[in-house]
Amino acid sequence: MNLSLIDPFVLAQDYPDALTGKLRSGHATCIRFNRKGDFLASGRFDGTIVVFDVETNGIAHKLRAHTRQIQSLSWSRDGKYLLSSSQDWKCILWDLSDGSCRCTVKFEAPVYIAELHPTNHFLFVASLFEDSPVLVDISLPVPIKRILPSSPYRSPAGIDVANERQAAQDAKQATCITIFTASGDHIIAGTSKGWVNILEVQSCRMIHSTKLCNGLVVYLRLTASGRHMVVNSSDRVIRTIPLPDLSPTSKSNDNLILEVEHKFQDIVNRLSWNHVAFSSTGEYVTASTYMNHDIYVWERSQGSLVKILEGPKEELGVVEWHPSKPFVAACGLDSGGIYLWSIVSPQRWSALAPDFAEVEENVEYIEKEDEFDIHPFEEIHKRRLDLEDEEVDALTVEPTKGYCEEEGFRMPVLMEIDDSESEEEVVAVGPGEWRVAKSKGEGKEASGMDTAISGDERSSKRPNNGTKVASKPRRR
């Protein structure tokens, strides 16, 4: 019914065009949609993770175990598990069916980013600060950590030619970002020297390396199909790369080629990019800008800029695109709020009433001859019975476009009023009744006034009407 009210030309638009809302629960530092797109996870500066319901903008879960800022979030395929990494050197796997910690892994260095395996939620890869990346298996009571190499791949012929200076430079390579391919059989890693490495998950062996730039590889992201990759680097250039076939039946690893398809950059303003993401279909690339409040949207196939989303008057950090809708979310660096962009579509009421017409000013209405006739009670009662015979299906959930639900996991509804509120404290005043507590600013002003008044002055306070109040005699 709602689709029929929308202009069909608006439905054909694949990217958002206006800022339409804002979510707020603490200071958000990173966000991530689940695969279905009905929940948005937000990691806060204080280590709390908040899961928002995208449909209602309410809070579905609050997860507390980290003690420092959340660095990254990663959902499992079925949406039941959530992996979080933090600056407290820990990665936690959360079970969202009850909000408990399924497993906690402690590292020897701060975690920059961690990514779950596409099909196995007991396997993830973590990129550590100034340390080698780690592939972690948490299927056993004691996690198994396997260190991954960071030096670029050299063919046997290249090893013989390589000199000592080049070998020393390769030893200084540090991996900044690691992600899984769509199949989960390989890991793609970006280094501090601009190299992109491909490793096998089973053997942890490097099979290919390509140097894309001279700067730091900041972020990597794949499309939902896993056929294209976007690379954000410190040289202020965003690159899209079609991924080759990495299946065992494909050609040998020495013949793999990572060729840049398009380069996106702001040549005039020379802007740097904080974060990048693909659209739901992979046809568009979006990026947030450094020291700027705009979000750029490019068309991947043509390499052209199609939209600049104007946001709030603050710099934006992590930006995410909804898995199935033209809907973009980004978190502000200063306020920590989550801003939402979508399509603003005027409703087309003529779809439900063909004779409906919009008028600029009031028109005198002339009623029809039989419009307000009184019908017999028996006829009216029969119409009501006929309407009651219609069966209304309120349980069947239609599948989301572009998503095939494999498991029937449903996140439980949050019933605690204290956890459901995001910013204001709630005080119970009766059975089933709550009121909003006074803000912290009011409390501080009141406490400040109390501390400014001495003990003698409290005993001889004067009310606002000017009448004097007799003070009690002092005891000796």
CSV table of N, CA, C and O in Angstrom, one decimal, residues 289-400:
chain,number,residue,atom,x,y,z
A,289,THR,N,34.4,12.8,4.1
A,289,THR,CA,35.5,13.6,3.9
A,289,THR,C,36.2,14.1,5.2
A,289,THR,O,35.5,14.2,6.2
A,290,TYR,N,37.5,14.3,5.1
A,290,TYR,CA,38.3,14.7,6.2
A,290,TYR,C,38.2,16.2,6.3
A,290,TYR,O,38.4,17.0,5.3
A,291,MET,N,37.9,16.7,7.5
A,291,MET,CA,37.8,18.2,7.8
A,291,MET,C,36.7,18.8,6.9
A,291,MET,O,36.8,19.9,6.5
A,292,ASN,N,35.6,18.0,6.7
A,292,ASN,CA,34.5,18.5,5.9
A,292,ASN,C,33.3,17.8,6.4
A,292,ASN,O,33.3,16.7,7.0
A,293,HIS,N,32.1,18.3,6.0
A,293,HIS,CA,30.8,17.7,6.5
A,293,HIS,C,30.0,17.1,5.4
A,293,HIS,O,28.8,16.9,5.5
A,294,ASP,N,30.6,17.0,4.2
A,294,ASP,CA,29.9,16.4,3.0
A,294,ASP,C,30.2,15.0,2.8
A,294,ASP,O,31.3,14.5,3.2
A,295,ILE,N,29.3,14.3,2.2
A,295,ILE,CA,29.4,12.9,1.8
A,295,ILE,C,29.3,12.8,0.3
A,295,ILE,O,28.3,13.3,-0.3
A,296,TYR,N,30.3,12.2,-0.4
A,296,TYR,CA,30.4,12.1,-1.9
A,296,TYR,C,29.8,10.8,-2.3
A,296,TYR,O,30.1,9.7,-1.7
A,297,VAL,N,29.1,10.8,-3.4
A,297,VAL,CA,28.6,9.5,-4.0
A,297,VAL,C,29.0,9.5,-5.5
A,297,VAL,O,28.6,10.4,-6.2
A,298,TRP,N,29.7,8.4,-5.9
A,298,TRP,CA,30.1,8.2,-7.2
A,298,TRP,C,29.4,7.0,-7.8
A,298,TRP,O,29.0,6.1,-7.1
A,299,GLU,N,29.2,7.0,-9.1
A,299,GLU,CA,28.8,5.9,-9.9
A,299,GLU,C,30.0,5.0,-10.3
A,299,GLU,O,30.9,5.5,-10.9
A,300,ARG,N,30.0,3.8,-9.8
A,300,ARG,CA,31.2,3.0,-10.0
A,300,ARG,C,31.5,2.6,-11.5
A,300,ARG,O,32.6,2.7,-11.9
A,301,SER,N,30.4,2.3,-12.2
A,301,SER,CA,30.7,1.8,-13.6
A,301,SER,C,31.2,3.0,-14.5
A,301,SER,O,32.1,2.7,-15.4
A,302,GLN,N,30.7,4.2,-14.3
A,302,GLN,CA,31.1,5.3,-15.1
A,302,GLN,C,32.3,6.1,-14.5
A,302,GLN,O,33.0,6.9,-15.2
A,303,GLY,N,32.4,6.0,-13.2
A,303,GLY,CA,33.5,6.8,-12.5
A,303,GLY,C,33.1,8.2,-12.3
A,303,GLY,O,34.0,9.1,-12.2
A,304,SER,N,31.9,8.6,-12.3
A,304,SER,CA,31.4,10.0,-12.3
A,304,SER,C,30.8,10.3,-10.9
A,304,SER,O,30.2,9.4,-10.3
A,305,LEU,N,30.9,11.6,-10.5
A,305,LEU,CA,30.2,12.0,-9.3
A,305,LEU,C,28.8,12.3,-9.6
A,305,LEU,O,28.4,13.1,-10.5
A,306,VAL,N,27.9,11.7,-8.8
A,306,VAL,CA,26.4,11.9,-9.0
A,306,VAL,C,25.8,12.7,-7.9
A,306,VAL,O,24.7,13.3,-8.2
A,307,LYS,N,26.3,12.7,-6.7
A,307,LYS,CA,25.7,13.5,-5.6
A,307,LYS,C,26.7,13.8,-4.5
A,307,LYS,O,27.6,13.0,-4.2
A,308,ILE,N,26.5,15.0,-3.9
A,308,ILE,CA,27.2,15.4,-2.7
A,308,ILE,C,26.1,15.6,-1.7
A,308,ILE,O,25.3,16.5,-1.8
A,309,LEU,N,26.1,14.7,-0.7
A,309,LEU,CA,25.1,14.8,0.4
A,309,LEU,C,25.6,15.8,1.4
A,309,LEU,O,26.6,15.6,2.1
A,310,GLU,N,24.8,16.9,1.6
A,310,GLU,CA,25.1,17.9,2.6
A,310,GLU,C,24.6,17.4,3.9
A,310,GLU,O,23.4,17.1,4.1
A,311,GLY,N,25.5,17.4,4.9
A,311,GLY,CA,25.1,16.9,6.2
A,311,GLY,C,25.2,18.0,7.3
A,311,GLY,O,25.0,19.2,7.0
A,312,PRO,N,25.4,17.7,8.5
A,312,PRO,CA,25.4,18.7,9.6
A,312,PRO,C,26.7,19.4,9.6
A,312,PRO,O,27.6,19.1,8.8
A,313,LYS,N,26.8,20.4,10.4
A,313,LYS,CA,28.0,21.2,10.4
A,313,LYS,C,29.1,20.6,11.3
A,313,LYS,O,29.6,21.3,12.2
A,314,GLU,N,29.5,19.4,11.0
A,314,GLU,CA,30.6,18.7,11.7
A,314,GLU,C,31.1,17.7,10.8
A,314,GLU,O,30.5,17.2,9.9
A,315,GLU,N,32.4,17.3,11.1
A,315,GLU,CA,33.0,16.3,10.3
A,315,GLU,C,32.4,14.9,10.6
A,315,GLU,O,32.1,14.6,11.7
A,316,LEU,N,32.3,14.1,9.5
A,316,LEU,CA,31.7,12.8,9.6
A,316,LEU,C,32.8,11.7,9.5
A,316,LEU,O,33.8,11.8,8.8
A,317,GLY,N,32.6,10.6,10.3
A,317,GLY,CA,33.6,9.5,10.3
A,317,GLY,C,33.1,8.4,9.5
A,317,GLY,O,33.1,8.4,8.3
A,318,VAL,N,32.8,7.3,10.2
A,318,VAL,CA,32.3,6.1,9.5
A,318,VAL,C,31.0,6.3,8.8
A,318,VAL,O,30.1,6.8,9.4
A,319,VAL,N,31.0,5.8,7.5
A,319,VAL,CA,29.7,5.9,6.7
A,319,VAL,C,29.4,4.5,6.3
A,319,VAL,O,30.2,3.7,5.9
A,320,GLU,N,28.1,4.2,6.4
A,320,GLU,CA,27.6,2.9,6.0
A,320,GLU,C,26.3,3.0,5.1
A,320,GLU,O,25.5,3.9,5.3
A,321,TRP,N,26.2,2.1,4.1
A,321,TRP,CA,25.1,2.1,3.2
A,321,TRP,C,24.2,0.9,3.5
A,321,TRP,O,24.7,-0.2,3.8
A,322,HIS,N,22.9,1.1,3.6
A,322,HIS,CA,21.9,0.0,3.9
A,322,HIS,C,22.1,-1.1,2.9
A,322,HIS,O,22.2,-0.9,1.7
A,323,PRO,N,21.9,-2.4,3.3
A,323,PRO,CA,22.1,-3.5,2.4
A,323,PRO,C,21.1,-3.6,1.3
A,323,PRO,O,21.4,-4.3,0.3
A,324,SER,N,19.9,-3.0,1.4
A,324,SER,CA,18.9,-3.2,0.4
A,324,SER,C,18.2,-1.9,0.1
A,324,SER,O,17.3,-1.9,-0.8
A,325,LYS,N,18.5,-0.7,0.6
A,325,LYS,CA,17.8,0.5,0.4
A,325,LYS,C,18.7,1.6,0.1
A,325,LYS,O,19.9,1.6,0.4
A,326,PRO,N,18.2,2.7,-0.6
A,326,PRO,CA,19.0,3.9,-0.8
A,326,PRO,C,19.0,4.7,0.5
A,326,PRO,O,18.4,5.7,0.6
A,327,PHE,N,19.8,4.2,1.5
A,327,PHE,CA,19.8,4.7,2.8
A,327,PHE,C,21.2,4.7,3.4
A,327,PHE,O,21.8,3.7,3.4
A,328,VAL,N,21.7,5.9,3.8
A,328,VAL,CA,23.0,6.0,4.3
A,328,VAL,C,23.0,6.5,5.7
A,328,VAL,O,22.2,7.4,6.1
A,329,ALA,N,23.9,6.0,6.5
A,329,ALA,CA,24.1,6.4,7.9
A,329,ALA,C,25.6,6.8,8.1
A,329,ALA,O,26.5,6.1,7.6
A,330,ALA,N,25.8,7.8,8.9
A,330,ALA,CA,27.2,8.2,9.2
A,330,ALA,C,27.2,8.8,10.6
A,330,ALA,O,26.2,9.4,11.1
A,331,CYS,N,28.3,8.7,11.3
A,331,CYS,CA,28.5,9.2,12.7
A,331,CYS,C,29.3,10.4,12.7
A,331,CYS,O,30.4,10.5,12.0
A,332,GLY,N,28.9,11.4,13.4
A,332,GLY,CA,29.6,12.7,13.6
A,332,GLY,C,30.8,12.5,14.6
A,332,GLY,O,30.7,11.9,15.6
A,333,LEU,N,31.9,13.1,14.2
A,333,LEU,CA,33.1,13.0,15.1
A,333,LEU,C,33.0,13.9,16.3
A,333,LEU,O,33.5,13.5,17.4
A,334,ASP,N,32.4,15.0,16.2
A,334,ASP,CA,32.3,15.9,17.4
A,334,ASP,C,31.2,15.6,18.3
A,334,ASP,O,31.4,15.4,19.5
A,335,SER,N,30.0,15.4,17.8
A,335,SER,CA,28.8,15.1,18.7
A,335,SER,C,28.6,13.7,19.0
A,335,SER,O,28.0,13.3,20.0
A,336,GLY,N,29.1,12.8,18.1
A,336,GLY,CA,28.9,11.4,18.2
A,336,GLY,C,27.5,10.9,17.8
A,336,GLY,O,27.1,9.7,18.1
A,337,GLY,N,26.7,11.8,17.2
A,337,GLY,CA,25.4,11.4,16.7
A,337,GLY,C,25.4,10.6,15.4
A,337,GLY,O,26.4,10.8,14.7
A,338,ILE,N,24.4,9.9,15.1
A,338,ILE,CA,24.3,9.1,13.9
A,338,ILE,C,23.3,9.8,13.0
A,338,ILE,O,22.1,9.8,13.3
A,339,TYR,N,23.8,10.3,11.8
A,339,TYR,CA,22.9,11.0,10.9
A,339,TYR,C,22.5,10.1,9.8
A,339,TYR,O,23.2,9.2,9.3
A,340,LEU,N,21.2,10.3,9.3
A,340,LEU,CA,20.6,9.4,8.4
A,340,LEU,C,20.2,10.2,7.1
A,340,LEU,O,19.6,11.2,7.2
A,341,TRP,N,20.5,9.6,5.9
A,341,TRP,CA,20.1,10.2,4.7
A,341,TRP,C,19.3,9.2,3.9
A,341,TRP,O,19.6,8.0,3.9
A,342,SER,N,18.2,9.7,3.3
A,342,SER,CA,17.3,8.8,2.5
A,342,SER,C,16.6,9.6,1.5
A,342,SER,O,16.9,10.8,1.3
A,343,ILE,N,15.7,9.0,0.8
A,343,ILE,CA,14.9,9.7,-0.3
A,343,ILE,C,13.7,10.3,0.4
A,343,ILE,O,12.9,9.6,1.0
A,344,VAL,N,13.4,11.6,0.1
A,344,VAL,CA,12.2,12.3,0.5
A,344,VAL,C,11.2,12.2,-0.6
A,344,VAL,O,11.4,12.9,-1.6
A,345,SER,N,10.2,11.4,-0.5
A,345,SER,CA,9.2,11.2,-1.5
A,345,SER,C,7.9,11.8,-1.2
A,345,SER,O,7.3,11.4,-0.2
A,346,PRO,N,7.3,12.7,-1.9
A,346,PRO,CA,6.0,13.2,-1.7
A,346,PRO,C,5.0,12.1,-2.0
A,346,PRO,O,5.1,11.3,-3.0
A,347,GLN,N,4.0,11.9,-1.2
A,347,GLN,CA,3.0,10.8,-1.3
A,347,GLN,C,2.0,11.2,-2.5
A,347,GLN,O,1.6,12.3,-2.6
A,348,ARG,N,1.7,10.2,-3.2
A,348,ARG,CA,0.8,10.3,-4.4
A,348,ARG,C,-0.5,9.7,-4.1
A,348,ARG,O,-0.8,8.5,-4.3
A,349,TRP,N,-1.5,10.4,-3.5
A,349,TRP,CA,-2.7,9.9,-3.1
A,349,TRP,C,-3.7,9.5,-4.2
A,349,TRP,O,-4.6,8.7,-4.0
A,350,SER,N,-3.4,10.0,-5.4
A,350,SER,CA,-4.3,9.6,-6.5
A,350,SER,C,-4.1,8.1,-6.9
A,350,SER,O,-4.9,7.6,-7.6
A,351,ALA,N,-3.1,7.4,-6.3
A,351,ALA,CA,-2.9,6.0,-6.6
A,351,ALA,C,-4.0,5.2,-5.9
A,351,ALA,O,-4.4,4.1,-6.4
A,352,LEU,N,-4.5,5.7,-4.8
A,352,LEU,CA,-5.6,5.0,-4.1
A,352,LEU,C,-7.0,5.5,-4.5
A,352,LEU,O,-8.0,4.8,-4.5
A,353,ALA,N,-7.1,6.8,-4.9
A,353,ALA,CA,-8.3,7.3,-5.3
A,353,ALA,C,-8.1,8.0,-6.7
A,353,ALA,O,-7.5,9.1,-6.8
A,354,PRO,N,-8.6,7.3,-7.7
A,354,PRO,CA,-8.3,7.9,-9.1
A,354,PRO,C,-8.9,9.2,-9.3
A,354,PRO,O,-8.4,10.0,-10.1
A,355,ASP,N,-10.0,9.6,-8.6
A,355,ASP,CA,-10.6,10.9,-8.8
A,355,ASP,C,-10.1,11.9,-7.8
A,355,ASP,O,-10.6,13.0,-7.8
A,356,PHE,N,-9.0,11.6,-7.1
A,356,PHE,CA,-8.4,12.5,-6.2
A,356,PHE,C,-7.6,13.6,-7.0
A,356,PHE,O,-6.9,13.2,-7.9
A,357,ALA,N,-7.8,14.8,-6.6
A,357,ALA,CA,-7.0,15.9,-7.3
A,357,ALA,C,-6.6,16.9,-6.3
A,357,ALA,O,-7.3,17.3,-5.3
A,358,GLU,N,-5.4,17.4,-6.4
A,358,GLU,CA,-4.8,18.4,-5.5
A,358,GLU,C,-5.2,19.8,-6.0
A,358,GLU,O,-5.1,20.1,-7.2
A,359,VAL,N,-5.7,20.6,-5.1
A,359,VAL,CA,-6.1,22.0,-5.5
A,359,VAL,C,-5.3,23.0,-4.7
A,359,VAL,O,-4.8,22.7,-3.5
A,360,GLU,N,-5.0,24.1,-5.2
A,360,GLU,CA,-4.2,25.1,-4.6
A,360,GLU,C,-5.0,25.9,-3.5
A,360,GLU,O,-4.5,26.5,-2.6
A,361,GLU,N,-6.3,26.0,-3.7
A,361,GLU,CA,-7.2,26.7,-2.8
A,361,GLU,C,-8.5,26.0,-2.6
A,361,GLU,O,-8.8,25.1,-3.4
A,362,ASN,N,-9.2,26.3,-1.5
A,362,ASN,CA,-10.5,25.6,-1.2
A,362,ASN,C,-11.5,25.8,-2.3
A,362,ASN,O,-11.6,26.9,-2.9
A,363,VAL,N,-12.2,24.7,-2.6
A,363,VAL,CA,-13.2,24.7,-3.6
A,363,VAL,C,-14.5,24.2,-3.0
A,363,VAL,O,-14.5,23.3,-2.2
A,364,GLU,N,-15.6,24.9,-3.3
A,364,GLU,CA,-16.9,24.6,-2.7
A,364,GLU,C,-17.4,23.2,-3.2
A,364,GLU,O,-17.4,22.9,-4.4
A,365,TYR,N,-17.7,22.3,-2.2
A,365,TYR,CA,-18.0,20.9,-2.6
A,365,TYR,C,-19.5,20.8,-2.7
A,365,TYR,O,-20.3,21.2,-1.8
A,366,ILE,N,-19.9,20.2,-3.8
A,366,ILE,CA,-21.4,19.9,-4.0
A,366,ILE,C,-21.6,18.4,-3.9
A,366,ILE,O,-21.0,17.6,-4.7
A,367,GLU,N,-22.4,18.0,-2.9
A,367,GLU,CA,-22.6,16.6,-2.7
A,367,GLU,C,-23.5,16.0,-3.7
A,367,GLU,O,-24.4,16.7,-4.3
A,368,LYS,N,-23.3,14.7,-3.9
A,368,LYS,CA,-24.1,13.9,-4.8
A,368,LYS,C,-25.5,13.6,-4.2
A,368,LYS,O,-25.7,13.7,-3.0
A,369,GLU,N,-26.4,13.2,-5.1
A,369,GLU,CA,-27.8,13.0,-4.7
A,369,GLU,C,-27.9,11.9,-3.7
A,369,GLU,O,-28.6,11.9,-2.7
A,370,ASP,N,-27.2,10.7,-3.9
A,370,ASP,CA,-27.3,9.6,-3.1
A,370,ASP,C,-26.1,9.4,-2.2
A,370,ASP,O,-25.8,8.3,-1.7
A,371,GLU,N,-25.3,10.4,-2.0
A,371,GLU,CA,-24.0,10.3,-1.2
A,371,GLU,C,-24.3,10.0,0.3
A,371,GLU,O,-23.6,9.2,0.9
A,372,PHE,N,-25.3,10.7,0.8
A,372,PHE,CA,-25.6,10.5,2.3
A,372,PHE,C,-26.9,9.9,2.5
A,372,PHE,O,-27.6,10.2,3.5
A,373,ASP,N,-27.4,9.0,1.7
A,373,ASP,CA,-28.6,8.3,1.9
A,373,ASP,C,-28.5,7.3,3.1
A,373,ASP,O,-27.4,6.8,3.3
A,374,ILE,N,-29.6,7.2,3.7
A,374,ILE,CA,-29.7,6.2,4.9
A,374,ILE,C,-30.1,4.9,4.4
A,374,ILE,O,-31.2,4.7,3.8
A,375,HIS,N,-29.2,3.9,4.6
A,375,HIS,CA,-29.4,2.5,4.1
A,375,HIS,C,-30.1,1.7,5.3
A,375,HIS,O,-29.9,2.0,6.4
A,376,PRO,N,-30.8,0.6,4.9
A,376,PRO,CA,-31.4,-0.2,5.9
A,376,PRO,C,-30.4,-0.8,6.8
A,376,PRO,O,-29.2,-1.1,6.4
A,377,PHE,N,-30.8,-1.1,8.1
A,377,PHE,CA,-29.8,-1.7,9.1
A,377,PHE,C,-29.4,-3.1,8.6
A,377,PHE,O,-28.2,-3.5,8.9
A,378,GLU,N,-30.3,-3.9,8.0
A,378,GLU,CA,-29.9,-5.2,7.6
A,378,GLU,C,-28.8,-5.2,6.6
A,378,GLU,O,-27.9,-6.0,6.6
A,379,GLU,N,-28.9,-4.2,5.7
A,379,GLU,CA,-27.8,-4.2,4.6
A,379,GLU,C,-26.5,-3.7,5.2
A,379,GLU,O,-25.4,-4.3,4.8
A,380,ILE,N,-26.5,-2.8,6.1
A,380,ILE,CA,-25.3,-2.4,6.8
A,380,ILE,C,-24.7,-3.5,7.6
A,380,ILE,O,-23.4,-3.8,7.6
A,381,HIS,N,-25.5,-4.3,8.3
A,381,HIS,CA,-25.0,-5.4,9.1
A,381,HIS,C,-24.4,-6.5,8.2
A,381,HIS,O,-23.4,-7.1,8.5
A,382,LYS,N,-25.0,-6.7,7.0
A,382,LYS,CA,-24.5,-7.7,6.1
A,382,LYS,C,-23.1,-7.3,5.6
A,382,LYS,O,-22.2,-8.1,5.4
A,383,ARG,N,-23.0,-6.0,5.3
A,383,ARG,CA,-21.7,-5.5,4.8
A,383,ARG,C,-20.6,-5.8,5.9
A,383,ARG,O,-19.4,-6.1,5.6
A,384,ARG,N,-20.9,-5.5,7.1
A,384,ARG,CA,-19.9,-5.7,8.2
A,384,ARG,C,-19.6,-7.2,8.3
A,384,ARG,O,-18.4,-7.5,8.6
A,385,LEU,N,-20.5,-8.1,8.2
A,385,LEU,CA,-20.2,-9.5,8.3
A,385,LEU,C,-19.3,-9.9,7.2
A,385,LEU,O,-18.4,-10.8,7.3
A,386,ASP,N,-19.6,-9.4,6.0
A,386,ASP,CA,-18.7,-9.8,4.8
A,386,ASP,C,-17.3,-9.3,5.0
A,386,ASP,O,-16.4,-10.0,4.7
A,387,LEU,N,-17.1,-8.1,5.6
A,387,LEU,CA,-15.8,-7.6,5.9
A,387,LEU,C,-15.1,-8.5,7.0
A,387,LEU,O,-13.9,-8.7,6.9
A,388,GLU,N,-15.8,-9.0,7.9
A,388,GLU,CA,-15.2,-9.8,9.0
A,388,GLU,C,-14.8,-11.2,8.5
A,388,GLU,O,-13.9,-11.8,9.1
A,389,ASP,N,-15.4,-11.6,7.4
A,389,ASP,CA,-15.0,-12.9,6.8
A,389,ASP,C,-13.6,-12.9,6.2
A,389,ASP,O,-13.0,-14.0,6.0
A,390,GLU,N,-13.1,-11.7,5.8
A,390,GLU,CA,-11.8,-11.7,5.2
A,390,GLU,C,-10.7,-12.0,6.2
A,390,GLU,O,-10.7,-11.4,7.3
A,391,GLU,N,-9.8,-12.9,5.8
A,391,GLU,CA,-8.7,-13.2,6.7
A,391,GLU,C,-7.5,-12.3,6.5
A,391,GLU,O,-7.1,-12.1,5.4
A,392,VAL,N,-7.1,-11.8,7.6
A,392,VAL,CA,-5.9,-10.8,7.6
A,392,VAL,C,-4.7,-11.6,8.1
A,392,VAL,O,-4.7,-12.1,9.2
A,393,ASP,N,-3.7,-11.7,7.2
A,393,ASP,CA,-2.4,-12.3,7.6
A,393,ASP,C,-1.5,-11.3,8.2
A,393,ASP,O,-0.9,-10.5,7.6
A,394,ALA,N,-1.3,-11.4,9.6
A,394,ALA,CA,-0.4,-10.5,10.3
A,394,ALA,C,0.8,-11.2,10.8
A,394,ALA,O,1.6,-10.5,11.5
A,395,LEU,N,1.1,-12.4,10.4
A,395,LEU,CA,2.2,-13.1,10.9
A,395,LEU,C,3.3,-13.4,9.8
A,395,LEU,O,4.5,-13.4,10.1
A,396,THR,N,2.9,-13.5,8.5
A,396,THR,CA,3.8,-13.7,7.5
A,396,THR,C,4.7,-12.5,7.2
A,396,THR,O,4.2,-11.4,7.0
A,397,VAL,N,6.0,-12.7,7.2
A,397,VAL,CA,6.9,-11.6,6.9
A,397,VAL,C,7.5,-11.8,5.5
A,397,VAL,O,8.0,-12.8,5.1
A,398,GLU,N,7.2,-10.8,4.6
A,398,GLU,CA,7.7,-10.9,3.3
A,398,GLU,C,9.2,-10.7,3.2
A,398,GLU,O,9.8,-9.9,4.0
A,399,PRO,N,9.9,-11.5,2.4
A,399,PRO,CA,11.4,-11.4,2.3
A,399,PRO,C,11.8,-10.1,1.8
A,399,PRO,O,11.2,-9.5,0.9
A,400,THR,N,13.0,-9.6,2.3
A,400,THR,CA,13.5,-8.4,1.9
A,400,THR,C,14.2,-8.5,0.5
A,400,THR,O,14.8,-9.5,0.2
